[in-house]
Short mmCIF file of C-alpha atoms and ligand atoms in Angstrom, two decimals:
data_model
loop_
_atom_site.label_atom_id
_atom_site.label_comp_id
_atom_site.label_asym_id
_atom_site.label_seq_id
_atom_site.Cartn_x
_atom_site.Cartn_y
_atom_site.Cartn_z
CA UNK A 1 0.23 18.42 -14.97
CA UNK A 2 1.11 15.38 -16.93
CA UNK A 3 -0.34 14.79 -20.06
CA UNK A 4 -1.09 11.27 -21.55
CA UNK A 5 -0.73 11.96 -25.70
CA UNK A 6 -2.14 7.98 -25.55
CA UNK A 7 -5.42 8.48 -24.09
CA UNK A 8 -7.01 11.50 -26.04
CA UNK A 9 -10.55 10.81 -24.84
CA UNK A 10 -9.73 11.25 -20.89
CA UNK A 11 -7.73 14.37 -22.05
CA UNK A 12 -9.79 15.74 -24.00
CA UNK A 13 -12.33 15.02 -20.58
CA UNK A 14 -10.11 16.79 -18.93
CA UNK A 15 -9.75 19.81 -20.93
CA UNK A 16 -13.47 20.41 -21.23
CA UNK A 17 -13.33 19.51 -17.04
CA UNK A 18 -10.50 22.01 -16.60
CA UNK A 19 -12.24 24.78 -19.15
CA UNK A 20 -15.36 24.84 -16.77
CA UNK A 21 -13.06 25.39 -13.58
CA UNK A 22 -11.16 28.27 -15.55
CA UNK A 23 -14.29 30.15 -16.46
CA UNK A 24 -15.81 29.37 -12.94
CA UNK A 25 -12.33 31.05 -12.65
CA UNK A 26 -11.36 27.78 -10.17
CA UNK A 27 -8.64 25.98 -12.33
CA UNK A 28 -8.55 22.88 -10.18
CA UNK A 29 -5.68 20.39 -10.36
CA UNK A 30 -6.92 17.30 -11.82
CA UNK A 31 -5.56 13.68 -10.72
CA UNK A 32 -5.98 10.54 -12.96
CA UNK A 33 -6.48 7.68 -11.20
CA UNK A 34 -6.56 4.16 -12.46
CA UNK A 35 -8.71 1.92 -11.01
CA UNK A 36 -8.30 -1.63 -10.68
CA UNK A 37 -11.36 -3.13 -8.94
CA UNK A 38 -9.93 -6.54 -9.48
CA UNK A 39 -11.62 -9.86 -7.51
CA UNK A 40 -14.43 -10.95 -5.28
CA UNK A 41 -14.81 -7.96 -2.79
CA UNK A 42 -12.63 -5.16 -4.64
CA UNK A 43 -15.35 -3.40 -6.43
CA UNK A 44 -17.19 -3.01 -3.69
CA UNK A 45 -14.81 -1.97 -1.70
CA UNK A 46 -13.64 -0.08 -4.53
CA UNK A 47 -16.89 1.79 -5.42
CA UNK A 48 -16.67 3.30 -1.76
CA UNK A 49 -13.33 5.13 -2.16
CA UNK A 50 -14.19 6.51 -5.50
CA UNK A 51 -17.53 7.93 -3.65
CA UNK A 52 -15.13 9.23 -0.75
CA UNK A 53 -12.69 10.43 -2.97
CA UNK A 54 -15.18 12.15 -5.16
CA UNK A 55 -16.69 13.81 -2.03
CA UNK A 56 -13.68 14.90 -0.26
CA UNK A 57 -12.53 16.45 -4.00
CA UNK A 58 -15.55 18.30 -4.32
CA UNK A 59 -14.84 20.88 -1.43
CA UNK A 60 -11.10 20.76 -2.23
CA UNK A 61 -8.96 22.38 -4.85
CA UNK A 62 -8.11 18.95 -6.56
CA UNK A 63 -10.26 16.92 -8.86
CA UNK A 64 -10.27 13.52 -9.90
CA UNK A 65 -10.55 11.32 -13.01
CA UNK A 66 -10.95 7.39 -12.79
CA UNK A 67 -10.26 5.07 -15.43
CA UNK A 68 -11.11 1.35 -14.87
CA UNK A 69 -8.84 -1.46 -16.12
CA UNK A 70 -10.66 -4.70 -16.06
CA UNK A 71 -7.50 -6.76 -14.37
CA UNK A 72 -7.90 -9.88 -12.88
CA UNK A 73 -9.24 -13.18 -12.13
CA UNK A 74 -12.24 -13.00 -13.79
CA UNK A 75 -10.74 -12.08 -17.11
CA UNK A 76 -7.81 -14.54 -16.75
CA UNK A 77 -10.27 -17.22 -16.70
CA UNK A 78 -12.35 -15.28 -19.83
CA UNK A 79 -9.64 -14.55 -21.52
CA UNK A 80 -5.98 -15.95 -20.78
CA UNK A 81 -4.65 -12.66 -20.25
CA UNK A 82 -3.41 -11.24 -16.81
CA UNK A 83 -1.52 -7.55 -17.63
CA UNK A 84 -1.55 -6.87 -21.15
CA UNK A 85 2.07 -5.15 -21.69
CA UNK A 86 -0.38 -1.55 -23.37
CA UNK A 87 -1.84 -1.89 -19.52
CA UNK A 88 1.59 -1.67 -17.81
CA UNK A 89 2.44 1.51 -20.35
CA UNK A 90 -1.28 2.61 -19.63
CA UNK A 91 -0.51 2.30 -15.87
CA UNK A 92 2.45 3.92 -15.98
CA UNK A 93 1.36 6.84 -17.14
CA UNK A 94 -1.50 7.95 -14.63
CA UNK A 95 -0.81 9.89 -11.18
CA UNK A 96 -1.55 7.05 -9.13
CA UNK A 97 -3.47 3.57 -9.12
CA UNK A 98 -6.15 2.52 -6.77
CA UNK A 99 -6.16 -1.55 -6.48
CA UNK A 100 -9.63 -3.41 -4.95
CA UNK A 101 -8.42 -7.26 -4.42
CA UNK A 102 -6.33 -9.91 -6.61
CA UNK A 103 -7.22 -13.39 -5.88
CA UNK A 104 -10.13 -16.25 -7.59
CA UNK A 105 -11.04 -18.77 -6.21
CA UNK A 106 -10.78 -20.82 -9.19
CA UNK A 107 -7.84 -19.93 -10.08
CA UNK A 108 -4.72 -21.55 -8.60
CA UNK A 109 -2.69 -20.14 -5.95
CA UNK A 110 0.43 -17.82 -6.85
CA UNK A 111 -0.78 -17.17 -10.60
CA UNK A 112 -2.78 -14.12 -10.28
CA UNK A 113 -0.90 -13.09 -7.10
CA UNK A 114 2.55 -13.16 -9.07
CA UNK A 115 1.67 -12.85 -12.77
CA UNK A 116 -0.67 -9.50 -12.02
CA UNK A 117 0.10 -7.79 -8.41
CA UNK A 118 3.66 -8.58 -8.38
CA UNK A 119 4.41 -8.07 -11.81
CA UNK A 120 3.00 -4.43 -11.58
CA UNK A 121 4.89 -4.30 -8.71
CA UNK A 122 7.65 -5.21 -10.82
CA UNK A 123 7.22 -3.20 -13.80
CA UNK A 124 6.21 -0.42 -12.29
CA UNK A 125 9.20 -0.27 -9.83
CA UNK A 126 7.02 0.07 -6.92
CA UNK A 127 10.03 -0.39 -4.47
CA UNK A 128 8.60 1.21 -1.37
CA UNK A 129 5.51 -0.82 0.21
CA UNK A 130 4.19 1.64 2.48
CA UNK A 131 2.00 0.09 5.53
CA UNK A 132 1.03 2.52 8.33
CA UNK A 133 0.30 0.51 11.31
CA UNK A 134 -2.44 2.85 13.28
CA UNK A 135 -4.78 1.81 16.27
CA UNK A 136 -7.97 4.20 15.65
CA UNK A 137 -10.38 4.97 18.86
CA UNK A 138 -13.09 3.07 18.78
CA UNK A 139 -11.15 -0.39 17.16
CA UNK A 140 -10.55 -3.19 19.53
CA UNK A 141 -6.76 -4.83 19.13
CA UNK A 142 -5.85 -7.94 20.68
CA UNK A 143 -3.15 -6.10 22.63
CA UNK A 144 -4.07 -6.40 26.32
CA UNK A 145 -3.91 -2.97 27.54
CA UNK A 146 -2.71 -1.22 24.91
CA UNK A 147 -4.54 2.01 23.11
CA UNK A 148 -4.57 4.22 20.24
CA UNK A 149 -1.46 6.20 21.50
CA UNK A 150 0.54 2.85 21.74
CA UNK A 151 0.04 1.92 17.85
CA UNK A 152 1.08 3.99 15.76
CA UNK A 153 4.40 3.39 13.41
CA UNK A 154 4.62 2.80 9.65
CA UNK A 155 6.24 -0.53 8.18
CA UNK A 156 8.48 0.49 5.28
CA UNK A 157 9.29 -2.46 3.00
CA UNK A 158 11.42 -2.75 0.45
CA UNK A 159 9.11 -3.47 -2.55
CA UNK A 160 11.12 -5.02 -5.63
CA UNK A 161 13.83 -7.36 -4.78
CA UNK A 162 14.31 -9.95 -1.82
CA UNK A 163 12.96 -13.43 -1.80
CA UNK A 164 10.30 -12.27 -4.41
CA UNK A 165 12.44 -11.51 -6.58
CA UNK A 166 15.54 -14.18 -6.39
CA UNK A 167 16.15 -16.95 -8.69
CA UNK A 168 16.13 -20.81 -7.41
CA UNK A 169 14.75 -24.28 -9.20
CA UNK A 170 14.93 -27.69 -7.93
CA UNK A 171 17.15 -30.40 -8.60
CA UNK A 172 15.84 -34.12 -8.80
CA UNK A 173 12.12 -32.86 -8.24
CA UNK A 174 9.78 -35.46 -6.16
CA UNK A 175 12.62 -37.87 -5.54
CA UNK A 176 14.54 -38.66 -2.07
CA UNK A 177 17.38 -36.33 -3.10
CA UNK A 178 15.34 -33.77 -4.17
CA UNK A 179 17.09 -30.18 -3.64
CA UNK A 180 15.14 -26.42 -3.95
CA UNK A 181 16.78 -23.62 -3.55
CA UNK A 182 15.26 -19.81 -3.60
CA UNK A 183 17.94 -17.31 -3.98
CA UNK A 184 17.30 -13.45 -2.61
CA UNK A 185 18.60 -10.65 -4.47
CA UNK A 186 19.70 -7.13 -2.93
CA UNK A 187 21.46 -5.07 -4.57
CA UNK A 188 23.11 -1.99 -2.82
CA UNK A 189 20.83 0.24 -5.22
CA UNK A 190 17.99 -1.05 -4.11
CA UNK A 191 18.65 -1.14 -0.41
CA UNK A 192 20.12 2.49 -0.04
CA UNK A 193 17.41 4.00 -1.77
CA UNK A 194 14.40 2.48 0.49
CA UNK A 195 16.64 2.77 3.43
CA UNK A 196 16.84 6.64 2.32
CA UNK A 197 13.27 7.03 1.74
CA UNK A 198 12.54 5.67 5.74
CA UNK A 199 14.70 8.35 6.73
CA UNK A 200 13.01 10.65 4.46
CA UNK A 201 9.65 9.90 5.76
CA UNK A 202 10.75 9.37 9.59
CA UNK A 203 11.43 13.07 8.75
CA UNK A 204 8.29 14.14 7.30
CA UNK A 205 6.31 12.23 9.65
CA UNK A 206 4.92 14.19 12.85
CA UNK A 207 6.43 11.22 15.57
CA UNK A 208 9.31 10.41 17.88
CA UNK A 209 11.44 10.33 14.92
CA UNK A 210 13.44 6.81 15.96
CA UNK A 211 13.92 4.78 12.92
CA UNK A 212 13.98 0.75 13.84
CA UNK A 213 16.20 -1.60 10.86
CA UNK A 214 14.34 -5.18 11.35
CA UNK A 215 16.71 -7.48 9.73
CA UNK A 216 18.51 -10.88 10.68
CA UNK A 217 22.48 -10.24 10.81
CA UNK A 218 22.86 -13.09 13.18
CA UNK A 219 21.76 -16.01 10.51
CA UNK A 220 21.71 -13.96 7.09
CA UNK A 221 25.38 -12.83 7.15
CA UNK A 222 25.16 -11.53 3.55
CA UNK A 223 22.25 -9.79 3.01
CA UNK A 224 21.64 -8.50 6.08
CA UNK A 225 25.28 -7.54 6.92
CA UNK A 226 25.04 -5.24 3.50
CA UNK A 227 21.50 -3.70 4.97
CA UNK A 228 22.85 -3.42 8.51
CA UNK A 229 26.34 -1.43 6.76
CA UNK A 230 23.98 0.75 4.00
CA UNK A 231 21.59 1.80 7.41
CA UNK A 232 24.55 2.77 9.08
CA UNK A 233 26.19 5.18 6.42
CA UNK A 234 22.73 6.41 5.37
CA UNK A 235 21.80 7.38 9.36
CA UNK A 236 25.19 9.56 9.09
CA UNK A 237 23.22 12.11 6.86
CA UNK A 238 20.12 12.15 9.39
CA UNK A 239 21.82 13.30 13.45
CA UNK A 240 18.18 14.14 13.62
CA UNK A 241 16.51 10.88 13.83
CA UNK A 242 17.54 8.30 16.47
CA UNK A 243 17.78 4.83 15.09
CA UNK A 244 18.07 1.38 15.97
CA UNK A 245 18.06 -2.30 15.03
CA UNK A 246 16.16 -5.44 15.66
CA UNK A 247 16.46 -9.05 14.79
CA UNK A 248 13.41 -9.57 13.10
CA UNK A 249 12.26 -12.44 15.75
CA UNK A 250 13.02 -10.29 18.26
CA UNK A 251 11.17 -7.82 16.90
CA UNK A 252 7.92 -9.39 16.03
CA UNK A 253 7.86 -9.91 19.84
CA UNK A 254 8.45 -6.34 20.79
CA UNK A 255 5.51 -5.50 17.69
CA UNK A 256 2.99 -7.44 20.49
CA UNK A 257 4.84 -6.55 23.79
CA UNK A 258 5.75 -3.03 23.06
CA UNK A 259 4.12 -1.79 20.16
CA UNK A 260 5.25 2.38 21.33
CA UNK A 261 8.49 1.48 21.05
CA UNK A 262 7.97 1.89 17.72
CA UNK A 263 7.87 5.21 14.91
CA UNK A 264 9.36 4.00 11.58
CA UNK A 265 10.38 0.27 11.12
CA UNK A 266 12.44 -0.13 7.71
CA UNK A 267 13.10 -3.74 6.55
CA UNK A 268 13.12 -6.36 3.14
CA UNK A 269 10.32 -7.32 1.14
CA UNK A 270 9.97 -10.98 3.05
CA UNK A 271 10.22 -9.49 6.45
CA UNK A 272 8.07 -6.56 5.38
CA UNK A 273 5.42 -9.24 4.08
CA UNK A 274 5.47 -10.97 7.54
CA UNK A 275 5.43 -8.44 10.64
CA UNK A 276 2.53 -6.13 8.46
CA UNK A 277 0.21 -9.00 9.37
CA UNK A 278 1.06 -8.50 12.77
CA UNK A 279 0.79 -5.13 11.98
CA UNK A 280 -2.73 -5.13 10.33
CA UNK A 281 -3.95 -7.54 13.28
CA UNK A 282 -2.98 -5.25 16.26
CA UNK A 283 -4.65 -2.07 14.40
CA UNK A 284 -7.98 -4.02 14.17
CA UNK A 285 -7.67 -6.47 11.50
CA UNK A 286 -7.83 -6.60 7.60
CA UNK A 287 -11.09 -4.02 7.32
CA UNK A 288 -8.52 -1.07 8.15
CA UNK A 289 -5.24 -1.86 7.12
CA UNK A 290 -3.95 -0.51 3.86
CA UNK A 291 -1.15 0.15 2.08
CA UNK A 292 0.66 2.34 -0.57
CA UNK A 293 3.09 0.54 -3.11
CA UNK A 294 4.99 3.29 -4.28
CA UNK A 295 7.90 4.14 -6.60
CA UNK A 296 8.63 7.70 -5.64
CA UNK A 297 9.70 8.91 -8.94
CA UNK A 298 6.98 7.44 -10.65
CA UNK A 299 3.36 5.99 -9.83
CA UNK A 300 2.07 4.32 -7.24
CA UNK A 301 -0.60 1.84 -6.60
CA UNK A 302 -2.48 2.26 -2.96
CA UNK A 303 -4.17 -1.26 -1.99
CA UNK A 304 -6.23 -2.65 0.97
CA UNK A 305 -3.51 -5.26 2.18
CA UNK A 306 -6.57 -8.38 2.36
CA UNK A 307 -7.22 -10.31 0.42
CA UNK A 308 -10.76 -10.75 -2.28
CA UNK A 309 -12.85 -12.08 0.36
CA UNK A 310 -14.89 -13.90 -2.11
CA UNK A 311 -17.47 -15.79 0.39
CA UNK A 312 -18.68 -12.21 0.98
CA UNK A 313 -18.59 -11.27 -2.63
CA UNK A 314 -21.94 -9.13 -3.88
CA UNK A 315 -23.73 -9.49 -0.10
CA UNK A 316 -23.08 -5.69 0.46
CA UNK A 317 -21.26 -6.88 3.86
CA UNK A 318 -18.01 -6.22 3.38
CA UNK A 319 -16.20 -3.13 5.42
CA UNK A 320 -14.91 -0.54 2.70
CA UNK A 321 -13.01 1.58 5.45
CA UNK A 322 -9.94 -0.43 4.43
CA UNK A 323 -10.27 0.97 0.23
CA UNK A 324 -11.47 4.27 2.18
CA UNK A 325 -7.99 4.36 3.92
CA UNK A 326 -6.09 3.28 0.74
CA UNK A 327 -7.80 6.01 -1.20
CA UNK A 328 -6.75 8.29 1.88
CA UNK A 329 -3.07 7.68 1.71
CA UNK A 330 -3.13 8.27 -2.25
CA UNK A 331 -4.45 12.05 -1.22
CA UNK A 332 -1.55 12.06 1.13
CA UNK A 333 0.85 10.63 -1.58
CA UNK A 334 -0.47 12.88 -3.92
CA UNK A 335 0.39 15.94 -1.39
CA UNK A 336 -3.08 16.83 -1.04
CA UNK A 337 -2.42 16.94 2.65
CA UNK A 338 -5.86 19.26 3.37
CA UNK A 339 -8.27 16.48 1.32
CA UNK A 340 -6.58 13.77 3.14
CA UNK A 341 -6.56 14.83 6.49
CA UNK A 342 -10.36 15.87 5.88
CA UNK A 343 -10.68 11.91 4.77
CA UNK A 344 -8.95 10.80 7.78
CA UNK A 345 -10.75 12.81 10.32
CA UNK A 346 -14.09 11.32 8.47
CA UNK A 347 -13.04 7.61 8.70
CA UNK A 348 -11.57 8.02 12.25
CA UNK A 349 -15.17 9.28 12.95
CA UNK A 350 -16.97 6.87 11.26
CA UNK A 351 -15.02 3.84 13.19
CA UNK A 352 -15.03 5.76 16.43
CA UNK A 353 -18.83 7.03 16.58
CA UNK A 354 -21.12 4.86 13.69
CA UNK A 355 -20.36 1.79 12.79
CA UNK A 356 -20.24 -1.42 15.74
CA UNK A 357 -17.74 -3.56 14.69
CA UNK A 358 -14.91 -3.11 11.26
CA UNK A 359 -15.93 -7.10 10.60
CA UNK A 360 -17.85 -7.85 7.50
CA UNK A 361 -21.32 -8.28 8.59
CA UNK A 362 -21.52 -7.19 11.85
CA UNK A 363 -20.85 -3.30 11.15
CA UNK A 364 -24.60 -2.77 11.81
CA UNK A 365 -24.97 -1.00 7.85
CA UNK A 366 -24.31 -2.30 4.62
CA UNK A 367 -20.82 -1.50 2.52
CA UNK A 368 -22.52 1.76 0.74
CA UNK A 369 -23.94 2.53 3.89
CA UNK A 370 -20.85 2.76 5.39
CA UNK A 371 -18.93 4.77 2.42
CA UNK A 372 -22.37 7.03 2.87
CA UNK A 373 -21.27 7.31 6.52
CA UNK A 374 -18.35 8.59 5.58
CA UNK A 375 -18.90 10.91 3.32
CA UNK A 376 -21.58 12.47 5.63
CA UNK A 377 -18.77 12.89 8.44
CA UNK A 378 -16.45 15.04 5.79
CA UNK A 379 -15.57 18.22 7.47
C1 LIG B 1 0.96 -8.68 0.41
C2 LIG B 1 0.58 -10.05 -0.08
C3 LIG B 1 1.42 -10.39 -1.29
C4 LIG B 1 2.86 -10.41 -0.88
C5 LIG B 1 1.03 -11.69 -1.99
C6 LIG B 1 -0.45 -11.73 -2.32
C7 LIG B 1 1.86 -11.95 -3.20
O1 LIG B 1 0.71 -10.98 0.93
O2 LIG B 1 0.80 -7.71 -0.33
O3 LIG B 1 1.43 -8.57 1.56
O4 LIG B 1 3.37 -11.45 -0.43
O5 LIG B 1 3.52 -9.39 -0.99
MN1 LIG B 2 1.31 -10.17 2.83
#
């Protein structure tokens, strides 16, 4: 159990919490959970995984404590600030963070995006972005033909370096001869150790145990050449998984043609960014896919991977399944497999016997209704 000395009132919470569980003579293990409900949809969204969360807890031995940090747009445009450095320290500090949406639309592209999701990103070392790409029963995909047991693979990307992270500036800005130039940083470091985490997980994960490197050694003869050589010596350690590698062109076609192929695809942050939409598209879209940015000596911060939705902001319309699965992996994270799995079997439910579509509006219940759904599914 880790103790923040900084916060005394949500330990002090949690003593009194944990004092009523010992003379119940249940000491449950308490999780504290920041919550960032962030822009236009997130709290909604947001309001629905606490509710599963709390529910699922409740029959469990694990308990949960929520503190909200009032991050993003809205208070950028109150109050100039984006992440306040006593927020990163706060942040780094709890067991895990649960993120709604980061985007305004007043606010110009790129600020928020960088200066508050990337930055805890950033500062938080968050070098794994974990995005499970599942097809549940019941969800339609665009993939003519193709099923639950076709889509089903997790998207590791490497998190903290990359494009987002390179230098570049122009040179002779908005004339003729102007020149930009956006550098991408990998350093062995930080390629071995996500590269050793997919193996990790293609261990730990119950599938066909094939792990797929998606880079571009053909074109990118330095960065990819030192991914392509750090896969190699890593997959010496690991006789038991089978691995391959794809050009990542060639592989967003084989994500559409051939999505079995597939059980753990590990790749950079840019190419990570890219095939995940194809990803979230052939598992039914934005209202399911989520994802877990994770530093796995750390924290980690689980997320709905769309955006703030902010035309549907406050209608009650929007489909929470997508925070519910977020809050879902963060059990799993945690290692509370029981809780999640009970979560999972709830929302796979919910999707496969209650609700008629996973678009906003057209789910035939409102967003509560639907986190009420859930909860009434829990095993
Ligand atoms: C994502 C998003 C972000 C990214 C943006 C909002 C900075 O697209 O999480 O995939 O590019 O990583
Ligand atoms: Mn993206």
């Amino acid at each position: 159990m880790r103790i923040r000395r900084s916060d005394e009132r949500l330990v002090s919470i949690r003593m009194a919490r944990c004092q009523t569980n010992w003379e119940r003579g249940v000491m449950k293990k308490t999780y504290q959970i920041a919550v960032i409900p962030g822009d236009g949809t997130g709290p909604e969204v947001v309001a629905e995984g606490i509710k599963a969360l709390t529910a699922v807890c409740r029959t469990s031995d694990v308990d949960v404590q929520f503190k909200t940090f009032d991050i993003g747009g809205d208070r950028y445009l109150r109050e100039g600030v984006l992440v306040a450095d006593d927020e990163i320290r706060q942040l780094k500090a709890m067991d895990a963070i649960f993120l709604g949406a980061i985007g305004h639309p007043e606010v110009r592209p790129g600020i928020l995006e960088r200066e508050i999701l990337l930055r805890l990103r950033f500062d938080l070392d968050l070098y794994i972005n974990l995005r499970p790409v599942a097809l549940f029963e019941g969800v339609d995909t665009p993939l003519k033909g193709k099923g639950p047991g076709d889509i089903d693979f997790v998207v590791i990307r490497e998190n903290s370096e990359g494009m987002y992270a390179g230098g570049g500036g122009f040179f002779k800005k908005g004339t003729p001869d102007e020149i930009a130039i956006q550098e991408s940083v990998n350093t062995r470091k930080g390629v071995e150790r996500c590269i050793r985490y997919a193996f990790d997980h293609c261990r730990k994960r119950d599938g066909k145990k094939r792990l797929t490197l998606c880079a571009k050694t053909n074109v990118l003869i330095y960065e990819s050449d030192l991914w392509r050589r750090v896969f190699d010596e890593v997959a010496k350690g690991y006789p038991d998984i089978s691995v391959n590698y794809q050009h990542v062109d060639a592989l967003c076609m084989w994500m559409i043609k051939n999505p079995e192929q597939f059980d753990v695809i590990v790749t950079g942050n840019l190419f990570g960014d890219i095939i995940t939409d194809i990803g979230a598209i052939i598992q039914g879209g934005l209202g399911i896919a989520a994802g877990g940015n994770i530093n796995p000596e750390g924290t980690a911060m689980f997320e709905p991977i769309g955006g703030s939705a902010p035309k549907y902001a406050g209608l009650g319309q929007i489909n929470p399944l997508v925070a519910i699965c977020a809050a879902q992996m963060m059990l799993a994270h945690l290692g509370e497999k029981e809780a999640a799995k009970r979560l999972l079997a709830a929302i796979k439910q919910v999707v496969k016997e209650k609700i008629a579509s996973l678009d906003a509006g057209k789910m035939g219940y409102s967003t509560s209704e639907v986190g009420d759904l859930v909860v009434g599914c829990l095993s």
